[in-house]
Amino acid sequence: MSWYGDGDATENGGLFCVACGLPGAEWRCARCKAPYCSAPCQKGDWKQHRATCAGKSESRDLKCLLQPCSFSSWKDLGRGDQLLKLKKKECFGLALLEALQKMPAWRLEPVNGRCVVWILGARDGIEKRQILEGGWHRLLSCLDVGWDIVLIGPEMEEDKAVLVHNGTRVFTFAMLLHEIELPEHLQKPSFVCAFNSGVGASVPLHMKSWIPTLVLLLRLKLPLLFTCFGLHEARLEASLFEALEVNFTKHQEGHFGHVLEADKPLSVCNAMFTWLQGSKLEEDGLANAAEAVQKQIEACQLFQFLKEMRSHRLILSDPDRSAHTGWAEMYDGRFVPALKHALEEDDDEKGGIQQIVRCAMKTVAAACEVPCCARLFRRLGLEALQRFGRWAAEAEWTRHQWVREEVQAWLQDAQRYLDRTASFPDLDAISEDQETILFHARLEVRRATPLWAAPERRTSSPLGTVGKGQILQAQALKGLWVRVSHRDNEQRERSCWLHGYDEEHGHVCDITFWDFSRFTRAEAAKRIEDASLVAGRARELATSWRRAVEGASDLMR
């Protein structure tokens, strides 16, 4: 395809002709004020424009113009090497087309007679490459109007030019959505698309950054398309949407999925999709729900960090000798094949040490934003971080200045969080002033662990012990303490607490499943209050039991 760049993506939208995309559009449609560069251009576009012209209110739904397509899956488009080439070029455009064909009865509003779509989390090597290579031509021909495709994502290369071809314009913004000042004609899109967003990927670091953007999009009350890598992500996405009381459709299977990224061999791009539009909650209610969701994500982030902290500390303490050992330890002695291949191909000639320290330092810096993680790492990992700082500044560990600067920035972030964190004499003290937050997860116990009546200093006798391999249902988190539901020897359901970390052996439990709790503030407070009453009653019973034992001992004497 022949594309040309003209103008600046930040210029006023009235400068661009809706028909040909050229700047300098001074003519206007008398009905809807859509801009044109000349009278002949406007006249030639009328047959197409009339269906979406704001002057015809009954025709303001772009979805009415969407043409049916003669194919429903890859098998209808070819086979062999030809099909493989087609998949690499067209998989995202066809996934979007299929989703539009199956969109619920929501309107797609035109903007100045055009279809404006935001593509969030876009990348040069995937979405932009496919568009510029003609990989979206089936989509554009099935909805035959002028398109403004707005590519938004921090991984994009900066490109202020507006790329134009045959009435389609492509805008690039190399930043996050909330950082952009969009020109007026792009500020309210017809719909929004987030391909493989990772919002349901069980990776708290990625999920946290999505919540403010998701809330912003829900407030716009526009159609939102989210795709994901499969059922495992769809489940957690649905749980998140329910917690925010989002209006969304049940996830559907996509028939144009494709493994596009070599480092993600089990990840089928756009394997499933769902449509969202707004939330049932009012402004304040949505803000409160989002805050509760963020806290639950941080609870999961804390638990994952407990599992990985010993490995990260080992990596940072001596990267040259311990990077591979620490990294393998996080994966229980195994390298994921795709990760191993990526490390072997790393250009540092040290088996991927630069890649390992980048990942470790990014994880530590992000975790230290969570107060309890920062307290724990200050107590157990501060010395390793200081050694790493000296190594990163002096050693020849990467040939890329941008990698060195990136790691140094994360190092400074982590140090800043730790500097404003107090020191604690022991692990129990870390949790004393932490709030109790809801945390719905299934945990597998790694070693025999005592259970306690309440999250307090472990000076009294425990209620009992839970054995290795036992499955517990987590209900809440208070610092390093986890409230769990546990069946005793008489098969009675009991609520008690366990401490999630041991200085000698590391983390106590692994998360096998988690999702979001959908509670209002009042309901959440009541649950926590009820749990406190149960814990108080359990303490009273434990005290009575000890006194009875002591009394029996006195009688025996």
JSON list of C-alpha atoms in Angstrom, two decimals, residues 223-338:
[
{"chain": "A", "resi": 223, "resn": "PRO", "atom": "CA", "xyz": [-18.15, 0.69, 23.26]},
{"chain": "A", "resi": 224, "resn": "LEU", "atom": "CA", "xyz": [-14.87, -0.93, 24.38]},
{"chain": "A", "resi": 225, "resn": "LEU", "atom": "CA", "xyz": [-13.43, -4.09, 22.86]},
{"chain": "A", "resi": 226, "resn": "PHE", "atom": "CA", "xyz": [-11.04, -6.18, 24.97]},
{"chain": "A", "resi": 227, "resn": "THR", "atom": "CA", "xyz": [-9.32, -9.28, 23.59]},
{"chain": "A", "resi": 228, "resn": "CYS", "atom": "CA", "xyz": [-7.22, -11.76, 25.53]},
{"chain": "A", "resi": 229, "resn": "PHE", "atom": "CA", "xyz": [-5.03, -14.85, 25.18]},
{"chain": "A", "resi": 230, "resn": "GLY", "atom": "CA", "xyz": [-7.58, -17.43, 26.34]},
{"chain": "A", "resi": 231, "resn": "LEU", "atom": "CA", "xyz": [-9.90, -18.76, 29.05]},
{"chain": "A", "resi": 232, "resn": "HIS", "atom": "CA", "xyz": [-7.39, -18.21, 31.88]},
{"chain": "A", "resi": 233, "resn": "GLU", "atom": "CA", "xyz": [-7.36, -14.45, 31.17]},
{"chain": "A", "resi": 234, "resn": "ALA", "atom": "CA", "xyz": [-11.06, -14.25, 30.29]},
{"chain": "A", "resi": 235, "resn": "ARG", "atom": "CA", "xyz": [-12.01, -15.60, 33.74]},
{"chain": "A", "resi": 236, "resn": "LEU", "atom": "CA", "xyz": [-10.07, -12.94, 35.65]},
{"chain": "A", "resi": 237, "resn": "GLU", "atom": "CA", "xyz": [-11.16, -10.20, 33.24]},
{"chain": "A", "resi": 238, "resn": "ALA", "atom": "CA", "xyz": [-14.80, -11.10, 33.90]},
{"chain": "A", "resi": 239, "resn": "SER", "atom": "CA", "xyz": [-14.17, -11.08, 37.66]},
{"chain": "A", "resi": 240, "resn": "LEU", "atom": "CA", "xyz": [-12.62, -7.59, 37.38]},
{"chain": "A", "resi": 241, "resn": "PHE", "atom": "CA", "xyz": [-15.49, -6.27, 35.27]},
{"chain": "A", "resi": 242, "resn": "GLU", "atom": "CA", "xyz": [-18.03, -7.65, 37.75]},
{"chain": "A", "resi": 243, "resn": "ALA", "atom": "CA", "xyz": [-16.20, -5.97, 40.63]},
{"chain": "A", "resi": 244, "resn": "LEU", "atom": "CA", "xyz": [-16.51, -2.64, 38.79]},
{"chain": "A", "resi": 245, "resn": "GLU", "atom": "CA", "xyz": [-20.12, -3.48, 37.80]},
{"chain": "A", "resi": 246, "resn": "VAL", "atom": "CA", "xyz": [-19.31, -3.05, 34.13]},
{"chain": "A", "resi": 247, "resn": "ASN", "atom": "CA", "xyz": [-21.90, -3.65, 31.41]},
{"chain": "A", "resi": 248, "resn": "PHE", "atom": "CA", "xyz": [-20.14, -6.35, 29.39]},
{"chain": "A", "resi": 249, "resn": "THR", "atom": "CA", "xyz": [-20.87, -9.35, 27.19]},
{"chain": "A", "resi": 250, "resn": "LYS", "atom": "CA", "xyz": [-19.84, -12.90, 27.93]},
{"chain": "A", "resi": 251, "resn": "HIS", "atom": "CA", "xyz": [-16.42, -13.67, 26.46]},
{"chain": "A", "resi": 252, "resn": "GLN", "atom": "CA", "xyz": [-16.61, -15.25, 23.01]},
{"chain": "A", "resi": 253, "resn": "GLU", "atom": "CA", "xyz": [-14.08, -17.36, 21.15]},
{"chain": "A", "resi": 254, "resn": "GLY", "atom": "CA", "xyz": [-12.25, -15.52, 18.38]},
{"chain": "A", "resi": 255, "resn": "HIS", "atom": "CA", "xyz": [-11.74, -17.44, 15.14]},
{"chain": "A", "resi": 256, "resn": "PHE", "atom": "CA", "xyz": [-8.80, -15.39, 13.89]},
{"chain": "A", "resi": 257, "resn": "GLY", "atom": "CA", "xyz": [-6.34, -15.97, 16.73]},
{"chain": "A", "resi": 258, "resn": "HIS", "atom": "CA", "xyz": [-2.67, -16.47, 15.95]},
{"chain": "A", "resi": 259, "resn": "VAL", "atom": "CA", "xyz": [0.59, -17.00, 17.87]},
{"chain": "A", "resi": 260, "resn": "LEU", "atom": "CA", "xyz": [2.30, -13.84, 16.66]},
{"chain": "A", "resi": 261, "resn": "GLU", "atom": "CA", "xyz": [5.00, -13.27, 19.30]},
{"chain": "A", "resi": 262, "resn": "ALA", "atom": "CA", "xyz": [7.82, -15.84, 19.40]},
{"chain": "A", "resi": 263, "resn": "ASP", "atom": "CA", "xyz": [8.48, -15.29, 23.12]},
{"chain": "A", "resi": 264, "resn": "LYS", "atom": "CA", "xyz": [4.88, -16.25, 23.95]},
{"chain": "A", "resi": 265, "resn": "PRO", "atom": "CA", "xyz": [4.44, -19.68, 22.33]},
{"chain": "A", "resi": 266, "resn": "LEU", "atom": "CA", "xyz": [1.34, -20.53, 24.38]},
{"chain": "A", "resi": 267, "resn": "SER", "atom": "CA", "xyz": [-0.31, -17.16, 23.83]},
{"chain": "A", "resi": 268, "resn": "VAL", "atom": "CA", "xyz": [-2.82, -17.08, 21.00]},
{"chain": "A", "resi": 269, "resn": "CYS", "atom": "CA", "xyz": [-3.44, -13.41, 20.20]},
{"chain": "A", "resi": 270, "resn": "ASN", "atom": "CA", "xyz": [-7.12, -12.43, 20.31]},
{"chain": "A", "resi": 271, "resn": "ALA", "atom": "CA", "xyz": [-8.21, -15.94, 21.31]},
{"chain": "A", "resi": 272, "resn": "MET", "atom": "CA", "xyz": [-11.27, -14.49, 23.09]},
{"chain": "A", "resi": 273, "resn": "PHE", "atom": "CA", "xyz": [-13.03, -11.13, 23.17]},
{"chain": "A", "resi": 274, "resn": "THR", "atom": "CA", "xyz": [-15.69, -9.18, 25.05]},
{"chain": "A", "resi": 275, "resn": "TRP", "atom": "CA", "xyz": [-17.47, -5.85, 24.61]},
{"chain": "A", "resi": 276, "resn": "LEU", "atom": "CA", "xyz": [-17.87, -3.32, 27.44]},
{"chain": "A", "resi": 277, "resn": "GLN", "atom": "CA", "xyz": [-19.84, -0.11, 27.77]},
{"chain": "A", "resi": 278, "resn": "GLY", "atom": "CA", "xyz": [-19.97, 1.94, 30.95]},
{"chain": "A", "resi": 279, "resn": "SER", "atom": "CA", "xyz": [-20.63, 0.87, 34.53]},
{"chain": "A", "resi": 280, "resn": "LYS", "atom": "CA", "xyz": [-23.80, 0.58, 36.62]},
{"chain": "A", "resi": 281, "resn": "LEU", "atom": "CA", "xyz": [-22.01, 2.58, 39.34]},
{"chain": "A", "resi": 282, "resn": "GLU", "atom": "CA", "xyz": [-22.19, 6.33, 39.65]},
{"chain": "A", "resi": 283, "resn": "GLU", "atom": "CA", "xyz": [-19.02, 8.47, 39.66]},
{"chain": "A", "resi": 284, "resn": "ASP", "atom": "CA", "xyz": [-18.20, 8.08, 43.37]},
{"chain": "A", "resi": 285, "resn": "GLY", "atom": "CA", "xyz": [-19.20, 4.43, 43.44]},
{"chain": "A", "resi": 286, "resn": "LEU", "atom": "CA", "xyz": [-16.94, 3.63, 40.48]},
{"chain": "A", "resi": 287, "resn": "ALA", "atom": "CA", "xyz": [-14.02, 5.46, 42.12]},
{"chain": "A", "resi": 288, "resn": "ASN", "atom": "CA", "xyz": [-14.54, 3.49, 45.36]},
{"chain": "A", "resi": 289, "resn": "ALA", "atom": "CA", "xyz": [-14.82, 0.19, 43.49]},
{"chain": "A", "resi": 290, "resn": "ALA", "atom": "CA", "xyz": [-11.63, 0.98, 41.54]},
{"chain": "A", "resi": 291, "resn": "GLU", "atom": "CA", "xyz": [-9.80, 1.75, 44.78]},
{"chain": "A", "resi": 292, "resn": "ALA", "atom": "CA", "xyz": [-10.93, -1.58, 46.27]},
{"chain": "A", "resi": 293, "resn": "VAL", "atom": "CA", "xyz": [-9.80, -3.38, 43.09]},
{"chain": "A", "resi": 294, "resn": "GLN", "atom": "CA", "xyz": [-6.37, -1.71, 43.25]},
{"chain": "A", "resi": 295, "resn": "LYS", "atom": "CA", "xyz": [-5.94, -2.86, 46.84]},
{"chain": "A", "resi": 296, "resn": "GLN", "atom": "CA", "xyz": [-6.81, -6.43, 45.87]},
{"chain": "A", "resi": 297, "resn": "ILE", "atom": "CA", "xyz": [-4.28, -6.29, 43.03]},
{"chain": "A", "resi": 298, "resn": "GLU", "atom": "CA", "xyz": [-1.66, -5.01, 45.50]},
{"chain": "A", "resi": 299, "resn": "ALA", "atom": "CA", "xyz": [-2.53, -7.91, 47.82]},
{"chain": "A", "resi": 300, "resn": "CYS", "atom": "CA", "xyz": [-1.83, -10.34, 44.98]},
{"chain": "A", "resi": 301, "resn": "GLN", "atom": "CA", "xyz": [1.34, -8.40, 44.12]},
{"chain": "A", "resi": 302, "resn": "LEU", "atom": "CA", "xyz": [2.51, -8.76, 47.72]},
{"chain": "A", "resi": 303, "resn": "PHE", "atom": "CA", "xyz": [1.86, -12.49, 47.69]},
{"chain": "A", "resi": 304, "resn": "GLN", "atom": "CA", "xyz": [3.72, -12.98, 44.42]},
{"chain": "A", "resi": 305, "resn": "PHE", "atom": "CA", "xyz": [6.60, -10.87, 45.71]},
{"chain": "A", "resi": 306, "resn": "LEU", "atom": "CA", "xyz": [6.84, -13.06, 48.83]},
{"chain": "A", "resi": 307, "resn": "LYS", "atom": "CA", "xyz": [7.38, -16.02, 46.49]},
{"chain": "A", "resi": 308, "resn": "GLU", "atom": "CA", "xyz": [10.03, -14.26, 44.37]},
{"chain": "A", "resi": 309, "resn": "MET", "atom": "CA", "xyz": [11.83, -12.06, 46.89]},
{"chain": "A", "resi": 310, "resn": "ARG", "atom": "CA", "xyz": [14.58, -14.53, 47.85]},
{"chain": "A", "resi": 311, "resn": "SER", "atom": "CA", "xyz": [15.36, -15.06, 44.16]},
{"chain": "A", "resi": 312, "resn": "HIS", "atom": "CA", "xyz": [15.46, -11.32, 43.40]},
{"chain": "A", "resi": 313, "resn": "ARG", "atom": "CA", "xyz": [17.69, -10.74, 46.41]},
{"chain": "A", "resi": 314, "resn": "LEU", "atom": "CA", "xyz": [20.04, -13.47, 45.16]},
{"chain": "A", "resi": 315, "resn": "ILE", "atom": "CA", "xyz": [20.11, -11.96, 41.64]},
{"chain": "A", "resi": 316, "resn": "LEU", "atom": "CA", "xyz": [20.80, -8.42, 42.85]},
{"chain": "A", "resi": 317, "resn": "SER", "atom": "CA", "xyz": [23.41, -9.38, 45.43]},
{"chain": "A", "resi": 318, "resn": "ASP", "atom": "CA", "xyz": [25.81, -10.78, 42.79]},
{"chain": "A", "resi": 319, "resn": "PRO", "atom": "CA", "xyz": [24.46, -10.68, 39.20]},
{"chain": "A", "resi": 320, "resn": "ASP", "atom": "CA", "xyz": [27.59, -12.13, 37.57]},
{"chain": "A", "resi": 321, "resn": "ARG", "atom": "CA", "xyz": [27.50, -15.29, 39.67]},
{"chain": "A", "resi": 322, "resn": "SER", "atom": "CA", "xyz": [23.89, -15.61, 40.80]},
{"chain": "A", "resi": 323, "resn": "ALA", "atom": "CA", "xyz": [21.63, -14.18, 38.07]},
{"chain": "A", "resi": 324, "resn": "HIS", "atom": "CA", "xyz": [20.90, -17.51, 36.38]},
{"chain": "A", "resi": 325, "resn": "THR", "atom": "CA", "xyz": [20.62, -19.41, 39.66]},
{"chain": "A", "resi": 326, "resn": "GLY", "atom": "CA", "xyz": [18.15, -16.91, 41.08]},
{"chain": "A", "resi": 327, "resn": "TRP", "atom": "CA", "xyz": [16.12, -16.79, 37.87]},
{"chain": "A", "resi": 328, "resn": "ALA", "atom": "CA", "xyz": [15.90, -20.60, 37.65]},
{"chain": "A", "resi": 329, "resn": "GLU", "atom": "CA", "xyz": [14.88, -20.74, 41.33]},
{"chain": "A", "resi": 330, "resn": "MET", "atom": "CA", "xyz": [11.82, -18.59, 40.57]},
{"chain": "A", "resi": 331, "resn": "TYR", "atom": "CA", "xyz": [10.70, -21.23, 38.05]},
{"chain": "A", "resi": 332, "resn": "ASP", "atom": "CA", "xyz": [11.35, -24.15, 40.41]},
{"chain": "A", "resi": 333, "resn": "GLY", "atom": "CA", "xyz": [14.62, -25.06, 38.73]},
{"chain": "A", "resi": 334, "resn": "ARG", "atom": "CA", "xyz": [13.30, -24.86, 35.17]},
{"chain": "A", "resi": 335, "resn": "PHE", "atom": "CA", "xyz": [13.59, -22.23, 32.45]},
{"chain": "A", "resi": 336, "resn": "VAL", "atom": "CA", "xyz": [10.47, -21.69, 30.40]},
{"chain": "A", "resi": 337, "resn": "PRO", "atom": "CA", "xyz": [11.63, -22.77, 26.88]},
{"chain": "A", "resi": 338, "resn": "ALA", "atom": "CA", "xyz": [10.75, -19.46, 25.20]}
]
